[in-house]
Coordinates of C-alpha atoms and ligand atoms in Angstrom, one line a residue:
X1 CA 104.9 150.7 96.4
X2 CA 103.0 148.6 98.6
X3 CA 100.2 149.6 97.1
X4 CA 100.9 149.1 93.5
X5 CA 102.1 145.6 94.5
X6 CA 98.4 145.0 96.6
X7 CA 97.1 146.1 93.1
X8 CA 98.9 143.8 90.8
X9 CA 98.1 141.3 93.4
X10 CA 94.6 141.7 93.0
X11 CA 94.6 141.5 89.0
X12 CA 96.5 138.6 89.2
X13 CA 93.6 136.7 91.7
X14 CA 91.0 138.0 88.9
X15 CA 92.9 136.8 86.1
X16 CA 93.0 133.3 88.2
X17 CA 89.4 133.2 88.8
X18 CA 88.4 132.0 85.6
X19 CA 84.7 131.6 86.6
X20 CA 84.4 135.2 86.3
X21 CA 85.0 135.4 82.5
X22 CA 85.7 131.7 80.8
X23 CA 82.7 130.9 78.6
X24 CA 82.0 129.4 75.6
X25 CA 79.4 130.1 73.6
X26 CA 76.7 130.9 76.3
X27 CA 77.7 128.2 78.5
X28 CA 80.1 129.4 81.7
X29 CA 82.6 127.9 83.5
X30 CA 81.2 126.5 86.5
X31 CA 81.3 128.7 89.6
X32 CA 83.6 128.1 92.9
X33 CA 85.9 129.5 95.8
X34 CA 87.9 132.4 94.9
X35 CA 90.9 131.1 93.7
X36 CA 94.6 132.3 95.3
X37 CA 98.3 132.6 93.8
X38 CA 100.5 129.0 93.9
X39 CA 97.5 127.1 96.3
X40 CA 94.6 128.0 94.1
X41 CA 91.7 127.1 96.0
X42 CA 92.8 124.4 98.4
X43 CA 92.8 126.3 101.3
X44 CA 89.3 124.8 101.2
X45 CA 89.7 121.2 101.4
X46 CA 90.2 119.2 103.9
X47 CA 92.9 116.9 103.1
X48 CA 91.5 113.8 105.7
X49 CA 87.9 114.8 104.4
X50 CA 87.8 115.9 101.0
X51 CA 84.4 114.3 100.4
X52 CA 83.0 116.5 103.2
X53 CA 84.7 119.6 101.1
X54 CA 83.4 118.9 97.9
X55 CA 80.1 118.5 99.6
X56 CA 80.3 121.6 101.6
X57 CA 81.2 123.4 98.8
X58 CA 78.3 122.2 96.6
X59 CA 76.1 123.2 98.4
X60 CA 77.7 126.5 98.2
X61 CA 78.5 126.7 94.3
X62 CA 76.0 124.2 93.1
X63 CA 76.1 120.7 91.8
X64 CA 78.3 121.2 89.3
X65 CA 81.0 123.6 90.5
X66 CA 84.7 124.4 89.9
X67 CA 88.0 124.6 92.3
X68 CA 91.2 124.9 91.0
X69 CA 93.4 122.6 93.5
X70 CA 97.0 124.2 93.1
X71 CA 97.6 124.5 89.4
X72 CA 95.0 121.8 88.6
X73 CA 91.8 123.1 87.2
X74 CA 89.2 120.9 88.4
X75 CA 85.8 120.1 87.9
X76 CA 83.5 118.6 90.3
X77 CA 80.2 117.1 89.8
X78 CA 77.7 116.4 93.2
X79 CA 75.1 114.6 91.4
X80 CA 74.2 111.4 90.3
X81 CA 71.7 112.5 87.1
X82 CA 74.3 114.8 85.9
X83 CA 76.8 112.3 86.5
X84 CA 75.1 109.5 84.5
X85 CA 74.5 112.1 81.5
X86 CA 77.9 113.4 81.4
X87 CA 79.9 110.1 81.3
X88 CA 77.3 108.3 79.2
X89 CA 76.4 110.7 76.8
X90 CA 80.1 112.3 76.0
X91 CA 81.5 108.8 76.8
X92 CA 84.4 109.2 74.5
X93 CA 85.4 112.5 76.2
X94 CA 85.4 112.1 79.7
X95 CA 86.5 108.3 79.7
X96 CA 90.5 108.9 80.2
X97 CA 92.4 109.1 83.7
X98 CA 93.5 112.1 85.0
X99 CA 97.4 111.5 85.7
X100 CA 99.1 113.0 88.5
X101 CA 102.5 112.7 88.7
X102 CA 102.5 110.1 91.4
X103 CA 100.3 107.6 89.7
X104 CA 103.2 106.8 87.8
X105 CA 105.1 104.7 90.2
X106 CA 102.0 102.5 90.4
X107 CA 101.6 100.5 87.7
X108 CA 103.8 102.4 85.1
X109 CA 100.3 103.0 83.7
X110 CA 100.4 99.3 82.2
X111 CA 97.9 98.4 85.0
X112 CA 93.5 98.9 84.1
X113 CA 92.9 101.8 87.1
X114 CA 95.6 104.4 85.5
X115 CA 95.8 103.4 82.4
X116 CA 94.5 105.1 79.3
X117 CA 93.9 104.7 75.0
X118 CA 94.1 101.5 73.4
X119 CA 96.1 99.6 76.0
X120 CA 93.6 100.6 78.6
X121 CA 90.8 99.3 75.9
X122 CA 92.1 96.4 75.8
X123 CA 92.6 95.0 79.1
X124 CA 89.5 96.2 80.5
X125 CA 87.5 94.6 77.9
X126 CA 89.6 91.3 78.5
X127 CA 88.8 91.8 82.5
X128 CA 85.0 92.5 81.4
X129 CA 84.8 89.6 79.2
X130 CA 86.2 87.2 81.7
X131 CA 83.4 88.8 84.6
X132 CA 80.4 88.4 81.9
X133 CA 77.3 87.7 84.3
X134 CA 77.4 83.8 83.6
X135 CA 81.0 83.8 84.5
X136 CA 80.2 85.7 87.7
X137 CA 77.3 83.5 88.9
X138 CA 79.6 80.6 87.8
X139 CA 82.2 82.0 90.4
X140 CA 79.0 81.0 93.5
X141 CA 81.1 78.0 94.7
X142 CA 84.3 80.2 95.0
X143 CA 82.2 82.7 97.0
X144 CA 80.8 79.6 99.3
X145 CA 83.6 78.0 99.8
X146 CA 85.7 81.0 100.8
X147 CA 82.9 82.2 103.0
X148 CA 82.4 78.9 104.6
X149 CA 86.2 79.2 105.2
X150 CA 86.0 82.8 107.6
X151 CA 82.4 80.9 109.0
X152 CA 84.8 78.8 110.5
X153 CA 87.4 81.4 111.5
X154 CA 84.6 83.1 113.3
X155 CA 83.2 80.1 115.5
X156 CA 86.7 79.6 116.3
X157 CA 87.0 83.6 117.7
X158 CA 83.5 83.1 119.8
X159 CA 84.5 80.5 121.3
X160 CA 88.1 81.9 122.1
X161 CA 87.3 85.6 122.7
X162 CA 84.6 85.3 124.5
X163 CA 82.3 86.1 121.7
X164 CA 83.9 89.4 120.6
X165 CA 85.6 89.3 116.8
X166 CA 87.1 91.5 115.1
X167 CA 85.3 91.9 111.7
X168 CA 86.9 94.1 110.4
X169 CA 89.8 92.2 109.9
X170 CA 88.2 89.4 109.3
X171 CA 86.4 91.1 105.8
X172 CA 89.0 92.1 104.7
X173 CA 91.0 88.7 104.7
X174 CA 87.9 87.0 103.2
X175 CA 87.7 89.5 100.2
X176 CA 91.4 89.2 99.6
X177 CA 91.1 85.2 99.5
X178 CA 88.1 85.7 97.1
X179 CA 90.0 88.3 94.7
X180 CA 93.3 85.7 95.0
X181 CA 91.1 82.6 94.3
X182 CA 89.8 85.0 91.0
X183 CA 92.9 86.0 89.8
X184 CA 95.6 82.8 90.7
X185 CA 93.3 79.9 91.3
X186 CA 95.1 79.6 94.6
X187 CA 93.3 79.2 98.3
X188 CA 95.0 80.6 101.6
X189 CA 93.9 79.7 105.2
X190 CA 93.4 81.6 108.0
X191 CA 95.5 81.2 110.4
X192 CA 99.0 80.7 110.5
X193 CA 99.0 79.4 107.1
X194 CA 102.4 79.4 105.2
X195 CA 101.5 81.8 103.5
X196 CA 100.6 84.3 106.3
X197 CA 103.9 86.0 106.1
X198 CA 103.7 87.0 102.5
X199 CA 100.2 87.8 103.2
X200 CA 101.5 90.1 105.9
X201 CA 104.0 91.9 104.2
X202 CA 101.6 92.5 101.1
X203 CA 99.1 94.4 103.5
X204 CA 101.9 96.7 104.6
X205 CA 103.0 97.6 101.4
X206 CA 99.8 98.1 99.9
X207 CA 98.9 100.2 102.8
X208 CA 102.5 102.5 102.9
X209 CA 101.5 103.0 99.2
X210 CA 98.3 104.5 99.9
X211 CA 99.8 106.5 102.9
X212 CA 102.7 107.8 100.8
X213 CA 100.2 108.6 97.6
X214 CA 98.4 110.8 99.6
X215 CA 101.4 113.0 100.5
X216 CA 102.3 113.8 97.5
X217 CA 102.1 117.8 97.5
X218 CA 103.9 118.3 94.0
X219 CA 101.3 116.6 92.7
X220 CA 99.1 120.3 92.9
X221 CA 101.9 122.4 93.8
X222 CA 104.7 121.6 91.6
X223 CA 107.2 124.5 93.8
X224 CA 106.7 121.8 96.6
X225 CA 108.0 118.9 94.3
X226 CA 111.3 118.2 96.5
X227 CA 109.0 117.2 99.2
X228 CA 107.5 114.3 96.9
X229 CA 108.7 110.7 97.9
X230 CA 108.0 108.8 95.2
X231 CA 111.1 107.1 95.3
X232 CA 109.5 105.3 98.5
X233 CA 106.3 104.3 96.4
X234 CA 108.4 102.8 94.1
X235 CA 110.4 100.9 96.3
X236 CA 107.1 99.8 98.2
X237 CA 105.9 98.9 95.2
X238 CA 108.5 96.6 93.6
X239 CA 108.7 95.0 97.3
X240 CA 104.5 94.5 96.5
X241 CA 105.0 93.0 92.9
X242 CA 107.1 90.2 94.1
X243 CA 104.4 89.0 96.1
X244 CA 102.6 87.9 92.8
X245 CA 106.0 86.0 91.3
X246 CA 105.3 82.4 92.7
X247 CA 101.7 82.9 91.6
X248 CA 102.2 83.5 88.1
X249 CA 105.3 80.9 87.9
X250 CA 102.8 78.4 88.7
X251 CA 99.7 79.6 86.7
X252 CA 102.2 79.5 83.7
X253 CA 103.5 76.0 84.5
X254 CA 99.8 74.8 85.0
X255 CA 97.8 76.9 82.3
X256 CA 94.9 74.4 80.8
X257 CA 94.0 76.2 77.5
X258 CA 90.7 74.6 77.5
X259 CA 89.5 75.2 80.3
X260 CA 90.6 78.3 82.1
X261 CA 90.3 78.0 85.5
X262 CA 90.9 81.5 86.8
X263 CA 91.7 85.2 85.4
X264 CA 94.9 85.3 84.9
X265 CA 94.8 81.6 83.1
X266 CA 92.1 83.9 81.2
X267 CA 94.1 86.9 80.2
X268 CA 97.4 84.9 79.0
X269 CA 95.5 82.3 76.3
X270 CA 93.5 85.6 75.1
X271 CA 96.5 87.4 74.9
X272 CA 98.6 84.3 73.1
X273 CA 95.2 84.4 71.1
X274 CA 96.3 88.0 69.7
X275 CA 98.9 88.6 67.5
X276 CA 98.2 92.6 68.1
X277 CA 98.0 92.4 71.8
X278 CA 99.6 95.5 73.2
X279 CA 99.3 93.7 76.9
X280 CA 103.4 92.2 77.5
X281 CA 104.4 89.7 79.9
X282 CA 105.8 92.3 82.2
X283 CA 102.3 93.8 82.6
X284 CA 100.6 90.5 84.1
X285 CA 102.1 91.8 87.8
X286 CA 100.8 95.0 87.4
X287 CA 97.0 94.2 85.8
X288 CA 96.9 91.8 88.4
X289 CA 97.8 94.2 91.6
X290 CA 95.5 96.9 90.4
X291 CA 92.2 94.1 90.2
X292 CA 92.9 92.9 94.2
X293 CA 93.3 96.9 95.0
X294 CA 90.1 97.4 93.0
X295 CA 88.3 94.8 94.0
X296 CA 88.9 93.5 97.9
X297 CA 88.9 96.8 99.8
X298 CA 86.0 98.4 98.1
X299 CA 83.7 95.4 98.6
X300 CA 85.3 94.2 102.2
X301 CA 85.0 97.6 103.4
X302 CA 81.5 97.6 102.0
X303 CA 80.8 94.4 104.3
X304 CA 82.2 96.1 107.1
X305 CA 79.6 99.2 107.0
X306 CA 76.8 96.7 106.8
X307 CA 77.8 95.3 109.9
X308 CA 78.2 98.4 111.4
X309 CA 75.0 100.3 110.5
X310 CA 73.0 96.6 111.4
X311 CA 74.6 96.5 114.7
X312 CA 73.5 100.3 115.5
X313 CA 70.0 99.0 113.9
X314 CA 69.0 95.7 115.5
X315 CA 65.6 96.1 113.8
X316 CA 67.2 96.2 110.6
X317 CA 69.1 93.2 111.4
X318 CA 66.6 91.3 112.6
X319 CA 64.0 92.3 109.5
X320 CA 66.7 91.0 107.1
X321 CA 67.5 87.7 109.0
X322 CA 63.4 86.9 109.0
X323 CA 63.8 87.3 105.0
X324 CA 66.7 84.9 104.6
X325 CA 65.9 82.2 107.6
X326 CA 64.5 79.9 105.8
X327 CA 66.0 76.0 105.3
X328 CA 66.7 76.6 101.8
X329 CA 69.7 78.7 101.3
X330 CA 69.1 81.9 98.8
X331 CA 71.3 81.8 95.4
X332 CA 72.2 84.0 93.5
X333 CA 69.2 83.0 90.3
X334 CA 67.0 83.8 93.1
X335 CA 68.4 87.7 93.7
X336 CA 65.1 89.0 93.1
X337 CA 62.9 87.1 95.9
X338 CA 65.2 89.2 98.1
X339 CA 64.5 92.4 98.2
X340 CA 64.9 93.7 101.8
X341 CA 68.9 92.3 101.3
X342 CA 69.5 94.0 98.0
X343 CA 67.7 97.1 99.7
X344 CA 70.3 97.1 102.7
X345 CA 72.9 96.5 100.1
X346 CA 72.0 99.5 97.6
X347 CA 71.4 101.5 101.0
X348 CA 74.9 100.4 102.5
X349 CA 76.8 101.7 99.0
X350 CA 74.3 104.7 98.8
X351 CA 75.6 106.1 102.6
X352 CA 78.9 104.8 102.6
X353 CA 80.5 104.9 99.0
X354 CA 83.8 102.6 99.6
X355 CA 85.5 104.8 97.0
X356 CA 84.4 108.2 97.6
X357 CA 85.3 110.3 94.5
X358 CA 85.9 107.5 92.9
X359 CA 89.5 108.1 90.9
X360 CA 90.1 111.2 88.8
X361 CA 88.9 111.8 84.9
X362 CA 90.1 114.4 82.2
X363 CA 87.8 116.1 79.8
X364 CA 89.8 115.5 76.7
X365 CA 87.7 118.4 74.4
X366 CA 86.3 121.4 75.1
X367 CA 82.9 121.1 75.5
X368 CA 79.6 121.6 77.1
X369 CA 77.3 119.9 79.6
X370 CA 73.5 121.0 79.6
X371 CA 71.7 119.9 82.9
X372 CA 68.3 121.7 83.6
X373 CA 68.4 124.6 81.1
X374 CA 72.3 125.4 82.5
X375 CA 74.6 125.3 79.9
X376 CA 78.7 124.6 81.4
X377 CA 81.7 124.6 80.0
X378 CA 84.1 122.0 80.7
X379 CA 87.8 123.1 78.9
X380 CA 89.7 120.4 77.8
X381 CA 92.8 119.4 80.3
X382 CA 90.2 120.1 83.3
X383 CA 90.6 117.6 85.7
X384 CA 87.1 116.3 87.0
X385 CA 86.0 114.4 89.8
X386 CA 83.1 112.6 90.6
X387 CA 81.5 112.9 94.1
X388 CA 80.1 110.4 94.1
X389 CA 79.6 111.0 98.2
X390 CA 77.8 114.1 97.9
X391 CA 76.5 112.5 94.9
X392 CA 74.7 109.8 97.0
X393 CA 73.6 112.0 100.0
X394 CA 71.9 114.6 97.5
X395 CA 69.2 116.4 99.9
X396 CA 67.4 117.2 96.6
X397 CA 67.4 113.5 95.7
X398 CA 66.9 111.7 98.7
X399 CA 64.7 112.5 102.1
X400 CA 67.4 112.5 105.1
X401 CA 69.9 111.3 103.0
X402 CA 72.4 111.1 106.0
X403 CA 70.4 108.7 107.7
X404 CA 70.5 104.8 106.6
X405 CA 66.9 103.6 105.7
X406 CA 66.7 100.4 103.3
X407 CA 63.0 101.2 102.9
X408 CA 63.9 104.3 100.6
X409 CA 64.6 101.5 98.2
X410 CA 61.5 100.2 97.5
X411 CA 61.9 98.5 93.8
X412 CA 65.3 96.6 93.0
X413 CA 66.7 100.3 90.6
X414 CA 70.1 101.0 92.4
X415 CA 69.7 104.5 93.6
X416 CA 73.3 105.4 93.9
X417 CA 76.3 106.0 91.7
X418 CA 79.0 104.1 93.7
X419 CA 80.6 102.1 91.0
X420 CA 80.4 105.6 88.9
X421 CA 79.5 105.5 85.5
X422 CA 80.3 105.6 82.0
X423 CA 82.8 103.3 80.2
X424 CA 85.4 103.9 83.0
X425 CA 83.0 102.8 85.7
X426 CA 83.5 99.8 88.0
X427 CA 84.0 96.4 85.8
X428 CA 83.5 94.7 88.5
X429 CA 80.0 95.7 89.7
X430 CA 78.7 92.3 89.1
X431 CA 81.0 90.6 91.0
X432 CA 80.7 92.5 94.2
X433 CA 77.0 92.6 93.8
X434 CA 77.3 88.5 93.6
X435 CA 79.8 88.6 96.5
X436 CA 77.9 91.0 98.9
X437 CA 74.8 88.6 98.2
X438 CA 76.3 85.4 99.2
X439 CA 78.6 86.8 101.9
X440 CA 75.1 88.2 103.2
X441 CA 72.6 85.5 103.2
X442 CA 75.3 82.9 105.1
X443 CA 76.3 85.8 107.5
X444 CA 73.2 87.3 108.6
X445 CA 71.6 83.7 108.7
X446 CA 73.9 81.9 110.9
X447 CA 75.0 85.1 112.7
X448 CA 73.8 87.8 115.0
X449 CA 76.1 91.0 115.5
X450 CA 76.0 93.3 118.2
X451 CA 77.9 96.6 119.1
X452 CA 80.4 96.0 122.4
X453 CA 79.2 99.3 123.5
X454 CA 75.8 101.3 124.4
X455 CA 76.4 104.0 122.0
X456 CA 76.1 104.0 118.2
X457 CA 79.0 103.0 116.0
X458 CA 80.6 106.4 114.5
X459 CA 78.9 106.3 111.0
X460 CA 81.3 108.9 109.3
X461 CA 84.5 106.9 109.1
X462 CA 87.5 107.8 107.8
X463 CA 89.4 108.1 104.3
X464 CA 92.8 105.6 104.1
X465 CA 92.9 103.8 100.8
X466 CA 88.5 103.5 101.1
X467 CA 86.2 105.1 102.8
X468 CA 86.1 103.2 105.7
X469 CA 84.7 102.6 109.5
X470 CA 86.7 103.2 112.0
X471 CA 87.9 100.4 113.7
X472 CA 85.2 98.5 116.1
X473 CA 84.9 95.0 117.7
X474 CA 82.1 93.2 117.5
X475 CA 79.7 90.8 120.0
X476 CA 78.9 87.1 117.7
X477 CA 76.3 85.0 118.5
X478 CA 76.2 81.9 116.1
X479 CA 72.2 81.6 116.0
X480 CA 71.5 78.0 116.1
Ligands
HEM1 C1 81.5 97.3 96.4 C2 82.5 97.1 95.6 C3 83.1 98.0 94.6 C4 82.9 99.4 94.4 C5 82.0 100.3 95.2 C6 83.7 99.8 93.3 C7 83.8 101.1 92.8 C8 84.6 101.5 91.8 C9 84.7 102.9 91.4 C10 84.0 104.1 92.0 C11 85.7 102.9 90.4 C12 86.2 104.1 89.6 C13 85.3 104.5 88.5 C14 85.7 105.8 87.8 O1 86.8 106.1 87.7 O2 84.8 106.5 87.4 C15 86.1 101.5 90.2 C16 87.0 101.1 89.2 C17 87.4 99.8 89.1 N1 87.0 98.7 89.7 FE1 85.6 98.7 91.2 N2 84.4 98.7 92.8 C18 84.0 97.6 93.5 C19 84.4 96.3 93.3 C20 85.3 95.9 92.3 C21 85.6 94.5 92.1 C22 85.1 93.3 92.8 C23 86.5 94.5 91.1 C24 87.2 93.3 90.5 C25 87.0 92.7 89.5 C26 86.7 95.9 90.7 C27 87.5 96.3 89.7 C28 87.7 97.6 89.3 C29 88.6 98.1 88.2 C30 89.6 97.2 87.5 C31 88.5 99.5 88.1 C32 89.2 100.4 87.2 C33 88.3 100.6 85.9 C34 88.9 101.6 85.0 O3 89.8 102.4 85.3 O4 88.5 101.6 83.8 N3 85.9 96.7 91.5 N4 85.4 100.7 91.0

């Protein structure tokens, strides 16, 4: 008996394993772990460092390879040419979001990150529109002003702590002023502000909702769906929304048709401007939680590596100070007479991709992906992720990928995929390019940072809502 069940177990594992015998036309399935009853191949990734996984495991299966994570059949691809071909050239098939069932309670899908179709279409192309280059470079002032604001905030922690700050925190309160000043027009201070309460309670939420999203085991395993909470990420979530309310009441009561002052001023008078518009009123919350997500962790957290990797390289640091020293302060028309910064800014987002695997994509078609005389089929439903991690760290692509070196960027081509690719990559690459310039030039001029301890600054991190350092203090000197 035993061993008739050992058998039928055995046929049903083969029958999972559909890299043994999926193909179409010539092309096959992409290869990967074996794949077991209920868990499917999860017993393979690490749930605190799935980026390490997929890495691990393309090196094993190659750089495009399979792994079926519960009952989701997934696709992952470790590299950025295939990357760029497969979301460029098939734009249409790989371009909607893969939905687990937890995305739901964020957003209802009205937001840009999870939505999909016409809707999605629409407001991203609204969001694009409204972040067109001029309109970027036009936001300089905003950038200045906010970073002249935390310039202050961190004279004021010298001179208190004994020259240690945390900037850590500090980043990440800068970027979420700059993505609030985008979005509402509106300006918070640092300390002890009114506002610091709601600012507060925001965080928390928005952090509990990451924390709870990624404990969501019937999202793979649908047996284990009692142990979802989503009721808690909806609460959280509703708790979040009303942080936008008095924002929005006043935008409305102080729009200026003419001449829109910020995004949201923006998105109402083009969608008042559209008979057809799909976007509603109840949206606006939602659109305008998912652009602060997108936008202030990924490029705070990207200021916080910099700091780290140029306080465990003092050379580095002292290199890029040399180039922007000078009595004239760099703008951003004059992005190309600084190359060494954009080189320790490609190198930063090569080594340390603030969103690691980016978000999820579904291949809507069967079809297949040639790379390098390999033909692959991708069946339609698959889920696929980009790793964009391994991705960056390629050994095939990059000497000693795992080490930072600006100088492997000698000419100003971005050698990474960190804002992904294809028409659902980042919108707002621009901006953060614009931001992590001026933030740069004004930080690295008027300020030197140094580790608080002799030994290097761990340069693995860890995976909350980003891909981010883990927590250090550092020494300022104001250079005068
Ligand atoms: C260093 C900074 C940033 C990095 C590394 C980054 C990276 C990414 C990545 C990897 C994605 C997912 C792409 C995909 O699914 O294939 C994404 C999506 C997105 N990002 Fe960024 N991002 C950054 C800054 C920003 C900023 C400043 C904004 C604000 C305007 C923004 C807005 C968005 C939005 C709205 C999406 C969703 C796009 C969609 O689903 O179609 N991001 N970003």
């Amino acid at each position: 008996m035993i061993f008739i069940l050992l058998i039928v177990l055995l046929v049903f594992i083969v029958y999972l394993n559909k890299n043994f015998y999926l193909k179409k036309n010539n092309a096959k399935y992409p290869n990967g772990p074996l794949v077991l009853p209920i868990i499917g191949s999860l017993y393979r990734v690490s749930f605190k460092t799935p980026h390490l996984s997929f890495k691990n495991l393309s090196q094993q299966y190659g750089k495009i390879f399979s792994i079926k994570m519960g009952c989701v059949e997934t696709i992952v691809i470790n590299d950025i040419s295939i990357l760029q071909k497969t979301f460029r050239d098939k734009p249409t098939i790989f371009q909607q979001r893969f939905w687990l069932p937890s995305f739901y309670n964020v957003g209802e899908y009205r937001d840009i990150v999870f939505s999909n179709g016409p809707y999605w279409r629409e407001i991203k192309s609204i969001l694009k529109n409204s972040l067109t280059k001029t309109k970027s470079r036009s936001m300089e002032d905003l950038f200045n002003s906010e970073c002249s604001k935390a310039e202050q905030y961190i004279m004021k922690k010298i001179k208190e702590n004994n020259n240690i700050v945390d900037m850590m925190k500090t980043t990440k309160r800068l970027l979420l002023n700059i993505m609030v000043k985008f979005l509402f027009n509106i300006s918070f201070e640092y300390d002890d502000g009114s506002l610091s309460k709601e600012i507060f309670d925001f965080v928390k939420s928005y952090n509990l909702i990451f924390e709870y999203l990624a404990k969501q085991p019937g999202d793979f395993i649908p047996l284990l769906r009692p142990f979802d909470t989503h009721d808690k990420i909806a609460k959280e979530y509703s708790n979040l929304l009303k942080f936008f309310t008095p924002f929005i009441d006043e935008t409305l009561k102080n729009i200026d048709k003419e001449n829109p002052k910020c995004f949201l001023e923006y998105l109402l008078i083009e969608i008042e401007r559209d008979p057809n518009s799909m976007i509603k009123p109840e949206s606006i919350p939602h659109i305008c939680f998912s652009i602060i997500v997108a936008g202030s962790d990924t490029t705070g957290t990207t200021l916080e590596w910099m700091i780290l990797y140029l306080s465990n390289y003092p050379n580095i640091q002292e290199k890029l100070h040399c180039e922007i020293n000078s009595s004239h302060h760099p703008t951003l028309k004059e992005k190309k007479n600084y190359p060494f910064l954009r080189a320790v800014i490609n190198e930063t987002l090569r080594i340390s991709p603030p969103a690691p695997f980016a978000l999820p994509h579904i291949c809507s078609e069967d079809t297949i992906v040639s790379f390098n005389g390999h033909d692959y089929f991708f069946p339609k439903y698959t889920q696929i992720i980009p790793n964009l991690y391994g991705a960056n760290r390629n050994e095939n692509e990059f000497d000693d990928p795992n080490t930072f070196n600006p100088d492997r960027h000698p000419s100003s081509t971005a050698s990474h995929v960190s804002y992904s690719s294809g028409p659902r990559s980042c919108p707002g690459e621009n901006m953060a390019d614009d931001i992590l310039f001026v933030v740069s030039t004004r930080l690295y001029k008027y300020f030197k940072f140094e580790r608080t301890t002799n030994q290097l600054y761990d340069e693995y991190g860890v995976l909350t809502k980003t891909l981010t350092p883990k927590d250090y203090l550092s020494k300022v000197t104001f250079r005068s």
